[in-house]
mmCIF file with all atom_site columns, C-alpha atoms in Angstrom:
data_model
loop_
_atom_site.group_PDB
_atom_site.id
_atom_site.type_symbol
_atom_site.label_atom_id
_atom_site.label_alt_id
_atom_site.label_comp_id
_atom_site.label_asym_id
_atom_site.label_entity_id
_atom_site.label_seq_id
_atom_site.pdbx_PDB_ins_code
_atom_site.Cartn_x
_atom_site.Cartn_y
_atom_site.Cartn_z
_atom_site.occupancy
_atom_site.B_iso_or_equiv
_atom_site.pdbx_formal_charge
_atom_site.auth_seq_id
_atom_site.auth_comp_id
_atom_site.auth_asym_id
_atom_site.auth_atom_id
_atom_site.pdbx_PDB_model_num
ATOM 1   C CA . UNK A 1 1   ? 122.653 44.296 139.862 1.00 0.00 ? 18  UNK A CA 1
ATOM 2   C CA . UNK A 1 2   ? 119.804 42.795 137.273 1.00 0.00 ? 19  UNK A CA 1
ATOM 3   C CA . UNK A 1 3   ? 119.704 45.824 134.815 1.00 0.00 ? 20  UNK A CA 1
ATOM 4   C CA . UNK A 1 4   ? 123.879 45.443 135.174 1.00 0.00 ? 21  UNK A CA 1
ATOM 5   C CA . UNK A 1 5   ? 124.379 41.655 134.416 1.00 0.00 ? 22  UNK A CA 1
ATOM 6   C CA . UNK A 1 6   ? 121.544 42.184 131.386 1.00 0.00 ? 23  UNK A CA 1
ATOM 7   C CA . UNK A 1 7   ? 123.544 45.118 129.949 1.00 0.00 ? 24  UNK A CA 1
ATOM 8   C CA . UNK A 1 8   ? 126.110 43.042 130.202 1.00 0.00 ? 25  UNK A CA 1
ATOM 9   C CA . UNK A 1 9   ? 124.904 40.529 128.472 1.00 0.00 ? 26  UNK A CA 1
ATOM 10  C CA . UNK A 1 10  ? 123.641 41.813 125.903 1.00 0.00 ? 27  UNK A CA 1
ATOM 11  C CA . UNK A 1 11  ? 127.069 43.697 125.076 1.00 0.00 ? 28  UNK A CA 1
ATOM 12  C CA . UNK A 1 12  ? 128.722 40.126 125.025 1.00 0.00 ? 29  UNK A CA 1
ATOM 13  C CA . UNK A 1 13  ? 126.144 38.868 122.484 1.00 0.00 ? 30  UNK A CA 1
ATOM 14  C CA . UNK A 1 14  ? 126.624 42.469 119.594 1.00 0.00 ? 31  UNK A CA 1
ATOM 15  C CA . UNK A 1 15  ? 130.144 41.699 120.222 1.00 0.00 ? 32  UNK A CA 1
ATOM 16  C CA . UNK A 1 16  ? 130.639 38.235 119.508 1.00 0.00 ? 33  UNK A CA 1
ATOM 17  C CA . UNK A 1 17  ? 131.602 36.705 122.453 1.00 0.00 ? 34  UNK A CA 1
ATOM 18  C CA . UNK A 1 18  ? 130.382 33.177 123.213 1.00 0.00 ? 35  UNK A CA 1
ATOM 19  C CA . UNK A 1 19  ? 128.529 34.351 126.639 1.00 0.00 ? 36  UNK A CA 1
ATOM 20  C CA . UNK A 1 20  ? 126.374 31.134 127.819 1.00 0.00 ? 37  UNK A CA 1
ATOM 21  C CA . UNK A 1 21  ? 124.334 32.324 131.073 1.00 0.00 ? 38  UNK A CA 1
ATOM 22  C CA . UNK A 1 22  ? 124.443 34.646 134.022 1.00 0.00 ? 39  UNK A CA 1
ATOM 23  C CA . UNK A 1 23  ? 122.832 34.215 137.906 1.00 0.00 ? 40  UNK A CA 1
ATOM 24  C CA . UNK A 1 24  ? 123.139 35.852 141.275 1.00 0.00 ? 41  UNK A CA 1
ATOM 25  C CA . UNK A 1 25  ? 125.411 34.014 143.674 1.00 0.00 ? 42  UNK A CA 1
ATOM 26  C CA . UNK A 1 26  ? 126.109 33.905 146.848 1.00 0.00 ? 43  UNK A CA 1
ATOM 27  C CA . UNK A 1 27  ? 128.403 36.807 148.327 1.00 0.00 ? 44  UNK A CA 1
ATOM 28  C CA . UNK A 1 28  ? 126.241 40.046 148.854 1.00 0.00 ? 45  UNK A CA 1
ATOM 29  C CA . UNK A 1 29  ? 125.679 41.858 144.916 1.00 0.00 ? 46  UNK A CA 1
ATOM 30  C CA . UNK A 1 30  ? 127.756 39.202 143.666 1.00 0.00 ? 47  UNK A CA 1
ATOM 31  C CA . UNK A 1 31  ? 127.027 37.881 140.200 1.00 0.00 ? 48  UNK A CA 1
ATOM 32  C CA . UNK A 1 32  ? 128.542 35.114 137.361 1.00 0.00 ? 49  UNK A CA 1
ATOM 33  C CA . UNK A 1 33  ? 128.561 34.958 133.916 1.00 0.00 ? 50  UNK A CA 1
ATOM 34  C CA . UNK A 1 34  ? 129.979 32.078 131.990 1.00 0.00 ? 51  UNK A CA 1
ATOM 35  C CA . UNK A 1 35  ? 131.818 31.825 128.799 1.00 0.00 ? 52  UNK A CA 1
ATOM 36  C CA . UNK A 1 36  ? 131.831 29.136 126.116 1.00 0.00 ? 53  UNK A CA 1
ATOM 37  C CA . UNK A 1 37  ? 131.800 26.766 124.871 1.00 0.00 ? 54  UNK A CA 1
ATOM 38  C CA . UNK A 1 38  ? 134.852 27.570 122.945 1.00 0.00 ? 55  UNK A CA 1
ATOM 39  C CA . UNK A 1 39  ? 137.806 26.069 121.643 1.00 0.00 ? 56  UNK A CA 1
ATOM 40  C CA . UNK A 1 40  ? 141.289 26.600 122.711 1.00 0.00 ? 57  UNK A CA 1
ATOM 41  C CA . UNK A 1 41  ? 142.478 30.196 122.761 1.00 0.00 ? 58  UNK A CA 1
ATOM 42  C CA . UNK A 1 42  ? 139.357 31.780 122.242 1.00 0.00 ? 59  UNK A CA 1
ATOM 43  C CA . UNK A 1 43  ? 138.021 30.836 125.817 1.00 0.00 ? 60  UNK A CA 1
ATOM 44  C CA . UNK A 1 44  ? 140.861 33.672 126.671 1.00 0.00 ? 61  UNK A CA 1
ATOM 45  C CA . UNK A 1 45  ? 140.136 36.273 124.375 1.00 0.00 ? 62  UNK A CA 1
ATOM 46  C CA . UNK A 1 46  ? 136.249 36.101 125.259 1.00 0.00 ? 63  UNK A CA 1
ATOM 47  C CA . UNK A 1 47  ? 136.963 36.198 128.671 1.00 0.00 ? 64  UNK A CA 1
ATOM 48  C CA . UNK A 1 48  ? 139.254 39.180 128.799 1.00 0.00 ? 65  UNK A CA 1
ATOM 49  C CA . UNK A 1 49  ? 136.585 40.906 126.037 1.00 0.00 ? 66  UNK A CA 1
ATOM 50  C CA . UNK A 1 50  ? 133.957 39.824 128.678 1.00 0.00 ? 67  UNK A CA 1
ATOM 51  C CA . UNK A 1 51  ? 135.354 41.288 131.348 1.00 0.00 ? 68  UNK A CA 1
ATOM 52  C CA . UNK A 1 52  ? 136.327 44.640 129.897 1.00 0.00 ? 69  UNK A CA 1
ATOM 53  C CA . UNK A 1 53  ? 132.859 45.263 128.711 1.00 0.00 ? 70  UNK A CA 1
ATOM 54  C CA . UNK A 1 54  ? 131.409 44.383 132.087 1.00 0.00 ? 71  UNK A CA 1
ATOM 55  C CA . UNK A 1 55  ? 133.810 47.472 133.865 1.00 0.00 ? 72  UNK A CA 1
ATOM 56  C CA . UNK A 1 56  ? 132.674 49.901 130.949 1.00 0.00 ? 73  UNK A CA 1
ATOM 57  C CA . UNK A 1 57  ? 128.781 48.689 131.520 1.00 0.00 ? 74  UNK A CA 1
ATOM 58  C CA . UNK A 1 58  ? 129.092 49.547 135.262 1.00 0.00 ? 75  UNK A CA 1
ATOM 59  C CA . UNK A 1 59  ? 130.804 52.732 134.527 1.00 0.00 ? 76  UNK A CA 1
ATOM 60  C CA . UNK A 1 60  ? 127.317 53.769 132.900 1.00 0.00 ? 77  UNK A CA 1
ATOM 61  C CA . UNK A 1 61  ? 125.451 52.120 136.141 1.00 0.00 ? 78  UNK A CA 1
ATOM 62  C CA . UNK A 1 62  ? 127.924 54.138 138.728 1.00 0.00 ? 79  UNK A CA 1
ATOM 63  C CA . UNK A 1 63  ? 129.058 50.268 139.877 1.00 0.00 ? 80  UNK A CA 1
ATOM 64  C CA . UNK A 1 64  ? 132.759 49.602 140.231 1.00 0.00 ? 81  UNK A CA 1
ATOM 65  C CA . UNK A 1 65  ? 133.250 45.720 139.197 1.00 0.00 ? 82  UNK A CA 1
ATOM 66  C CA . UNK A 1 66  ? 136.084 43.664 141.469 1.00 0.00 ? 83  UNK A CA 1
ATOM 67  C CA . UNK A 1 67  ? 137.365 40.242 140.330 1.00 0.00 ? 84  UNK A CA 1
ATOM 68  C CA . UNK A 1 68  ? 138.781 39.440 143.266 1.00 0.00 ? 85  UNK A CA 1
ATOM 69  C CA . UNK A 1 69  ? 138.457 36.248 144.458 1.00 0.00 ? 86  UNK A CA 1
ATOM 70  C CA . UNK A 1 70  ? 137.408 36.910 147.676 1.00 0.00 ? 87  UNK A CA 1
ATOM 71  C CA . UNK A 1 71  ? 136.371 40.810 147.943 1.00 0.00 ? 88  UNK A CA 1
ATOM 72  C CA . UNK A 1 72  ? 134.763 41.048 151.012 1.00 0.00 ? 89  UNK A CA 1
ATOM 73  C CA . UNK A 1 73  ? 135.885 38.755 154.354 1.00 0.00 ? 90  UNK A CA 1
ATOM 74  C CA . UNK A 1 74  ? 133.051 37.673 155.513 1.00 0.00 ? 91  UNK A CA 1
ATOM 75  C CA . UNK A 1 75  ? 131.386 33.603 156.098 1.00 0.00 ? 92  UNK A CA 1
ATOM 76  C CA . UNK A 1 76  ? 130.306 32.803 152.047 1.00 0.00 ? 93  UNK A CA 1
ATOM 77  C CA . UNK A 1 77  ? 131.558 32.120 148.993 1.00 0.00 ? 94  UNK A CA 1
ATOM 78  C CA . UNK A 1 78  ? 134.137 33.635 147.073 1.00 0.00 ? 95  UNK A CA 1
ATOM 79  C CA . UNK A 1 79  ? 134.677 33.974 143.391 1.00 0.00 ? 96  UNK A CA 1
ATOM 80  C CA . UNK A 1 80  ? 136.016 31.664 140.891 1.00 0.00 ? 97  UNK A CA 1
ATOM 81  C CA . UNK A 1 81  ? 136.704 30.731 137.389 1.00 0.00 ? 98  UNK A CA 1
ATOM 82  C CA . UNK A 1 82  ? 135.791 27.487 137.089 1.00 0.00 ? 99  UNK A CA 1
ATOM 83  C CA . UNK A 1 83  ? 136.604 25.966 133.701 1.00 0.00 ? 100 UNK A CA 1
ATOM 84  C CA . UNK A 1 84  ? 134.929 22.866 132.326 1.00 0.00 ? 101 UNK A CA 1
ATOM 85  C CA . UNK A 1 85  ? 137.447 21.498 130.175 1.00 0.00 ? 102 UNK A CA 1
ATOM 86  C CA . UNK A 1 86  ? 137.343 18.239 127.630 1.00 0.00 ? 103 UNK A CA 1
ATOM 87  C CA . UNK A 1 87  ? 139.640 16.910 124.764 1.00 0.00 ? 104 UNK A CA 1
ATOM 88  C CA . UNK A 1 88  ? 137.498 15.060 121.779 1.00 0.00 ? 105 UNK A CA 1
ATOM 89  C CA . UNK A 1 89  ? 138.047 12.036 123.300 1.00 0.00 ? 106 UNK A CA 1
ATOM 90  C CA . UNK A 1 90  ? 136.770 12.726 125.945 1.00 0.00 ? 107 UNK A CA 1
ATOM 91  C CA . UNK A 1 91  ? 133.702 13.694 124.591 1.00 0.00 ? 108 UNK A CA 1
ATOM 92  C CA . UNK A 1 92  ? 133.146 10.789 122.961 1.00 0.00 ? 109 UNK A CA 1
ATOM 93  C CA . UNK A 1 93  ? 131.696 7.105  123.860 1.00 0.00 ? 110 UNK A CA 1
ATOM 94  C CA . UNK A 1 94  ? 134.208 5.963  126.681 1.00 0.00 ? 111 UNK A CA 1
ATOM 95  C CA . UNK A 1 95  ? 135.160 9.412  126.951 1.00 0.00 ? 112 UNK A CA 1
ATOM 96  C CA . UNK A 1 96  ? 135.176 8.700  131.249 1.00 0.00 ? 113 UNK A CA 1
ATOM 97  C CA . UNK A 1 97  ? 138.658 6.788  130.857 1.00 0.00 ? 114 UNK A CA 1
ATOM 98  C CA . UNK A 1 98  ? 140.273 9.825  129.754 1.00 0.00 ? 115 UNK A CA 1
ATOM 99  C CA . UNK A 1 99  ? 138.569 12.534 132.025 1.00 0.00 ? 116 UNK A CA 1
ATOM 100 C CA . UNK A 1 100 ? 139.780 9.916  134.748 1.00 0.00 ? 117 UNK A CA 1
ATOM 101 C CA . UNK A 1 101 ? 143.385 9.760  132.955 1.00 0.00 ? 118 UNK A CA 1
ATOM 102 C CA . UNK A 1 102 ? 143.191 13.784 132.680 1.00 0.00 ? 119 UNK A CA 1
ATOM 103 C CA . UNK A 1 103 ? 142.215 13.822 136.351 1.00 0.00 ? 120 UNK A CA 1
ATOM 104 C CA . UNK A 1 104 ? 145.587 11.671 137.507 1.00 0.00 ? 121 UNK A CA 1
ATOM 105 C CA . UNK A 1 105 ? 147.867 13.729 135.967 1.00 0.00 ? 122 UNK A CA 1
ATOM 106 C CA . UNK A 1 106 ? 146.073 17.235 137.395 1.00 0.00 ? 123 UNK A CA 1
ATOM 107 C CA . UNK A 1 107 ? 146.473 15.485 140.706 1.00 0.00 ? 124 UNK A CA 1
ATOM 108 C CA . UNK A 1 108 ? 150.127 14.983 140.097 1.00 0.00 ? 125 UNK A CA 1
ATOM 109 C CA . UNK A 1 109 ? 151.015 18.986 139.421 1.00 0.00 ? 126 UNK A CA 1
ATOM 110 C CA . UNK A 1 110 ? 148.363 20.439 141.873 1.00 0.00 ? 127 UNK A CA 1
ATOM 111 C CA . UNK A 1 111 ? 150.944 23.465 142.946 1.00 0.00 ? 128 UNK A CA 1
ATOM 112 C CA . UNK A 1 112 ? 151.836 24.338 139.781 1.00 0.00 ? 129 UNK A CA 1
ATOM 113 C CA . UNK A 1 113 ? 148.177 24.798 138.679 1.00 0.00 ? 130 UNK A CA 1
ATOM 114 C CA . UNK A 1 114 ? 147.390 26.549 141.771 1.00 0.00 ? 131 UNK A CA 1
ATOM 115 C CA . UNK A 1 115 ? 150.674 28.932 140.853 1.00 0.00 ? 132 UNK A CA 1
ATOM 116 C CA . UNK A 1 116 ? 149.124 29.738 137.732 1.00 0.00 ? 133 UNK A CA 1
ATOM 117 C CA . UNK A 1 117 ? 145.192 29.898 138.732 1.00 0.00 ? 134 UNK A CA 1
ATOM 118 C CA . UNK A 1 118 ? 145.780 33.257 140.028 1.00 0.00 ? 135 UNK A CA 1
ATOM 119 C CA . UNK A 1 119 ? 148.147 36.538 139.086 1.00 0.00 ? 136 UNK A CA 1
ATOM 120 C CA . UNK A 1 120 ? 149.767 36.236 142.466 1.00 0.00 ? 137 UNK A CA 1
ATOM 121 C CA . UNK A 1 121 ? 151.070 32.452 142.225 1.00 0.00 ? 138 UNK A CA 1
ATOM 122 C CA . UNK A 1 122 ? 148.076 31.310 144.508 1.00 0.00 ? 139 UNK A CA 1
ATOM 123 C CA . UNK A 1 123 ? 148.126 33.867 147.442 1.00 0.00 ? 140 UNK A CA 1
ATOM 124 C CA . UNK A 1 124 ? 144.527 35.319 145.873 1.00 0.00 ? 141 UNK A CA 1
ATOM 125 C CA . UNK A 1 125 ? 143.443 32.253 146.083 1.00 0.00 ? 142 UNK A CA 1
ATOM 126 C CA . UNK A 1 126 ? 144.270 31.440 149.439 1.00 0.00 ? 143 UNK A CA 1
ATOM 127 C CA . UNK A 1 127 ? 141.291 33.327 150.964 1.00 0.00 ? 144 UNK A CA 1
ATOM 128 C CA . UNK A 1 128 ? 139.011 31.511 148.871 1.00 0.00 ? 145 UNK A CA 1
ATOM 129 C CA . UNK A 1 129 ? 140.263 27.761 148.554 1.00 0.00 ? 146 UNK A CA 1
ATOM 130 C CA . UNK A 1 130 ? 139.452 26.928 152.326 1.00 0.00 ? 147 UNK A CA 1
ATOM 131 C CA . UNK A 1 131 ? 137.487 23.948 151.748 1.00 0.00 ? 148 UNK A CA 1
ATOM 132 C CA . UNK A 1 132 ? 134.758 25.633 153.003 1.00 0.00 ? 149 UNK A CA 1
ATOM 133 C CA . UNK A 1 133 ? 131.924 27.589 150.790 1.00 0.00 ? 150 UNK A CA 1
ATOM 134 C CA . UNK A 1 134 ? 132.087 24.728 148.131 1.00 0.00 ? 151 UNK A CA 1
ATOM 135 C CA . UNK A 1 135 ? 135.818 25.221 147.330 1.00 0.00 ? 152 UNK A CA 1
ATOM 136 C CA . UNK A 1 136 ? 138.592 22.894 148.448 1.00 0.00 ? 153 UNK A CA 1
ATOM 137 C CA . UNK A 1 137 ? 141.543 23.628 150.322 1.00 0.00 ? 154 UNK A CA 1
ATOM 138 C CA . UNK A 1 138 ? 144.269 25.280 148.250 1.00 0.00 ? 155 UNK A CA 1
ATOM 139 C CA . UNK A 1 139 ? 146.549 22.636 149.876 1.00 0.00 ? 156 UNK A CA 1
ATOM 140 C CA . UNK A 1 140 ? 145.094 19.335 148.953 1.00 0.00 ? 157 UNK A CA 1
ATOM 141 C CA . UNK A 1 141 ? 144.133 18.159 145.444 1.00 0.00 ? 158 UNK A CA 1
ATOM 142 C CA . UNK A 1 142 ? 140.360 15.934 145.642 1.00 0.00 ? 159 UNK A CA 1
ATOM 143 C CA . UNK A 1 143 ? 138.001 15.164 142.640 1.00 0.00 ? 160 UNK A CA 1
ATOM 144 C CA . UNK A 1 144 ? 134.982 13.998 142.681 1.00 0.00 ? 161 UNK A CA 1
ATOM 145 C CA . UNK A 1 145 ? 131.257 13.078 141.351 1.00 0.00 ? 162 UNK A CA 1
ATOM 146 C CA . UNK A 1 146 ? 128.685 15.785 141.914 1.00 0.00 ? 163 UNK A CA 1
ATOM 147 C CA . UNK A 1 147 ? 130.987 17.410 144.627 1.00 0.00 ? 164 UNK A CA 1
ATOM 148 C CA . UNK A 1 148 ? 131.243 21.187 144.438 1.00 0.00 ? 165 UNK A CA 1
ATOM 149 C CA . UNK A 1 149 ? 133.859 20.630 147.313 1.00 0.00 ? 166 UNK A CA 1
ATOM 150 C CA . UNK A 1 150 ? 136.469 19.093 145.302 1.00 0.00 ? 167 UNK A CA 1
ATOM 151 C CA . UNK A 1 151 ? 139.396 20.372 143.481 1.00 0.00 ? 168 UNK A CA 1
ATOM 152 C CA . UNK A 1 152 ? 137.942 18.777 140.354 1.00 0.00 ? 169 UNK A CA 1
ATOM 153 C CA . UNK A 1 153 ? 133.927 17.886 139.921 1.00 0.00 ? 170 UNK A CA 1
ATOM 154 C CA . UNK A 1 154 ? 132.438 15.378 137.044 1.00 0.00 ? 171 UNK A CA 1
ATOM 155 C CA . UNK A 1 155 ? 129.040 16.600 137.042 1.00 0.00 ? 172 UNK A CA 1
ATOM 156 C CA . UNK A 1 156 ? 127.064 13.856 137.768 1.00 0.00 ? 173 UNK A CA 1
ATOM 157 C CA . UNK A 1 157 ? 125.125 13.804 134.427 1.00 0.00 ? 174 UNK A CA 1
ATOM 158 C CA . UNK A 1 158 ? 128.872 12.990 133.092 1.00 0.00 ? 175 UNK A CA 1
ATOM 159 C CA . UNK A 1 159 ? 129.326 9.993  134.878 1.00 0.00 ? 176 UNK A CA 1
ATOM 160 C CA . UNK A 1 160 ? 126.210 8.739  134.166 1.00 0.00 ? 177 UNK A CA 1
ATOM 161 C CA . UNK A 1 161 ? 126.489 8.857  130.396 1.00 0.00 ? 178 UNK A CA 1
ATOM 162 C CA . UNK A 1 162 ? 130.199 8.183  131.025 1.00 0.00 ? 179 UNK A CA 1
ATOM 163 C CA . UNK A 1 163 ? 131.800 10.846 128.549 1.00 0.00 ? 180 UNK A CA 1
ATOM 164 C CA . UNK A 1 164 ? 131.682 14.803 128.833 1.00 0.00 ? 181 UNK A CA 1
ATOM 165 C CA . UNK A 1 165 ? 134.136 17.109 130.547 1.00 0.00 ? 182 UNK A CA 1
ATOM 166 C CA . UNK A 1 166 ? 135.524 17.745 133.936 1.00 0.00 ? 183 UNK A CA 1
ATOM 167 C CA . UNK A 1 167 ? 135.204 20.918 136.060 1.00 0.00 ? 184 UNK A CA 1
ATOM 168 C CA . UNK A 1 168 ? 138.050 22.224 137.560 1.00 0.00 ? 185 UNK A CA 1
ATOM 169 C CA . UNK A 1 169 ? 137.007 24.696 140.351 1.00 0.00 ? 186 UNK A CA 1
ATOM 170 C CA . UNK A 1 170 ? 140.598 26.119 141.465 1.00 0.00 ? 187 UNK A CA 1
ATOM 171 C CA . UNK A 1 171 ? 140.912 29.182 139.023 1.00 0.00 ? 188 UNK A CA 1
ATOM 172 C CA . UNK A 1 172 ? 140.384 32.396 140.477 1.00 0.00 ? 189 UNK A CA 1
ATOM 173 C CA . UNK A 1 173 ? 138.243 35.277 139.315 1.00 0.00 ? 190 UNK A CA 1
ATOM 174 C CA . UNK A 1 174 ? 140.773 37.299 138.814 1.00 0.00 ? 191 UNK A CA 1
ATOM 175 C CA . UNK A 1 175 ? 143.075 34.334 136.547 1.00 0.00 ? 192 UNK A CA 1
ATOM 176 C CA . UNK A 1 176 ? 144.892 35.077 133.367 1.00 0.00 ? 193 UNK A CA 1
ATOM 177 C CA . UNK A 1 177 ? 142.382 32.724 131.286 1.00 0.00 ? 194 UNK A CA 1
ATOM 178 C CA . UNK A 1 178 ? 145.535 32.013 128.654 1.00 0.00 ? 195 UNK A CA 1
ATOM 179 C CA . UNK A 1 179 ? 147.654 30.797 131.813 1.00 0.00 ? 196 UNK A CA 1
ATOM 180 C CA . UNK A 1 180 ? 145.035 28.622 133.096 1.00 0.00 ? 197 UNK A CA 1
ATOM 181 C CA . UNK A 1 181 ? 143.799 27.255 129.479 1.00 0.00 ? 198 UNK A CA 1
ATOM 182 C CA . UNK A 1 182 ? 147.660 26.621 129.042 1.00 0.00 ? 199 UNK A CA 1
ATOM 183 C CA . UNK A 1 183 ? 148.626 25.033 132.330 1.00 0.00 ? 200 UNK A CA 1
ATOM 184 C CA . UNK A 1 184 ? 145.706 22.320 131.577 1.00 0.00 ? 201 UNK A CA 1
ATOM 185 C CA . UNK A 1 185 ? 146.652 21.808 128.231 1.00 0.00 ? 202 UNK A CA 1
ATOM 186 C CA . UNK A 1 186 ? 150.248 21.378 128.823 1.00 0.00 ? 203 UNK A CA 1
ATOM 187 C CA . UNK A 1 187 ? 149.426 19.341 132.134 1.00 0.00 ? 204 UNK A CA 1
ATOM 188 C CA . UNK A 1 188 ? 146.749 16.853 130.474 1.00 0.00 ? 205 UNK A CA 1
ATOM 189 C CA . UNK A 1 189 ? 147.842 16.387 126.976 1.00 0.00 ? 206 UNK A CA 1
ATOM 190 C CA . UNK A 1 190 ? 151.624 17.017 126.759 1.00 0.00 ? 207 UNK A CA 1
ATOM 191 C CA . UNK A 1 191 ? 152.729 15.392 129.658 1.00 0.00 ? 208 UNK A CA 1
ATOM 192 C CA . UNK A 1 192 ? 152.857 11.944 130.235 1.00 0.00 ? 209 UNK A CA 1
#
């Protein structure tokens, strides 16, 4: 998986795209990479770029690559697409008021995000949003400091300083980054 995931990386990094870490997770010869930061509708293009140069690395290891959210049944973790998300002000001094703000109106349209965390309108999903594994059950919106088993997590070096971002831990592997980037955006900042 190593000499994969370094490929891999090192593909992302000739071509441009904002790649910011890898690691080994959970589920057996499972592995993560993460994306960003970026701005707006790059975080899609990146991630779709990512991906597709992850399946043609693997082709030259003899690995096929699933984004499934949950590939194998089994007692662990699935996979997600968990996308840390801030506005400028949030960001900035006082920035926890409007995380907190962003937070109350995610809580509000929980089933429409979940709808468009996943291709399938949130069946995907379903296997992997048990509340168990550090995930949160697909039918109950939580947030919380520190707590991987909420629907949205402040890292707790965010409240602390008290501006930052918020992690929201319901996208699937296998999401449409441009639906999920949009649903947020349209959710937290043109929405009252």
């Amino acid at each position: 998986g190593r000499d994969v995931v370094e490929a891999h990386y090192r593909c992302c990094l000739y071509a441009g795209i904002r790649i910011s870490g890898t690691n080994a997770e959970v589920m057996p010869a499972q592995w993560e990479f993460q994306v960003g930061p970026t701005e707006g509708i790059d975080m899609g293009d990146d991630l779709w770029v990512a991906r597709y140069l992850l399946e043609r690395v693997a082709e030259d290891f003899g690995v096929v690559v699933s984004f499934d959210p949950k590939p194998m049944k089994g007692d662990w973790n699935g996979a997600g697409a968990h996308c840390n998300y801030s506005t400028k002000a949030m960001r900035e001094k006082g920035g926890m008021e409007h995380i907190e703000k962003a937070i109350d109106k995610l809580s509000k349209h929980h089933i429409r995000h979940i709808k468009e965390y996943d291709p399938n309108e949130g069946k995907d999903n379903e296997r992997r949003l048990t509340g168990c594994h550090e995930t949160s059950s697909i039918h109950d919106f939580s947030s919380g400091v520190a707590n991987r088993g909420c629907s949205i997590r402040i890292p707790r070096e965010i409240s602390a300083q008290g501006y930052g971002y918020l992690e929201d831990r319901r996208p699937s592997s296998n999401c449409d980054p441009y639906s999920v980037t949009m649903v947020i955006v349209k959710t937290t900042c043109l929405e009252d």
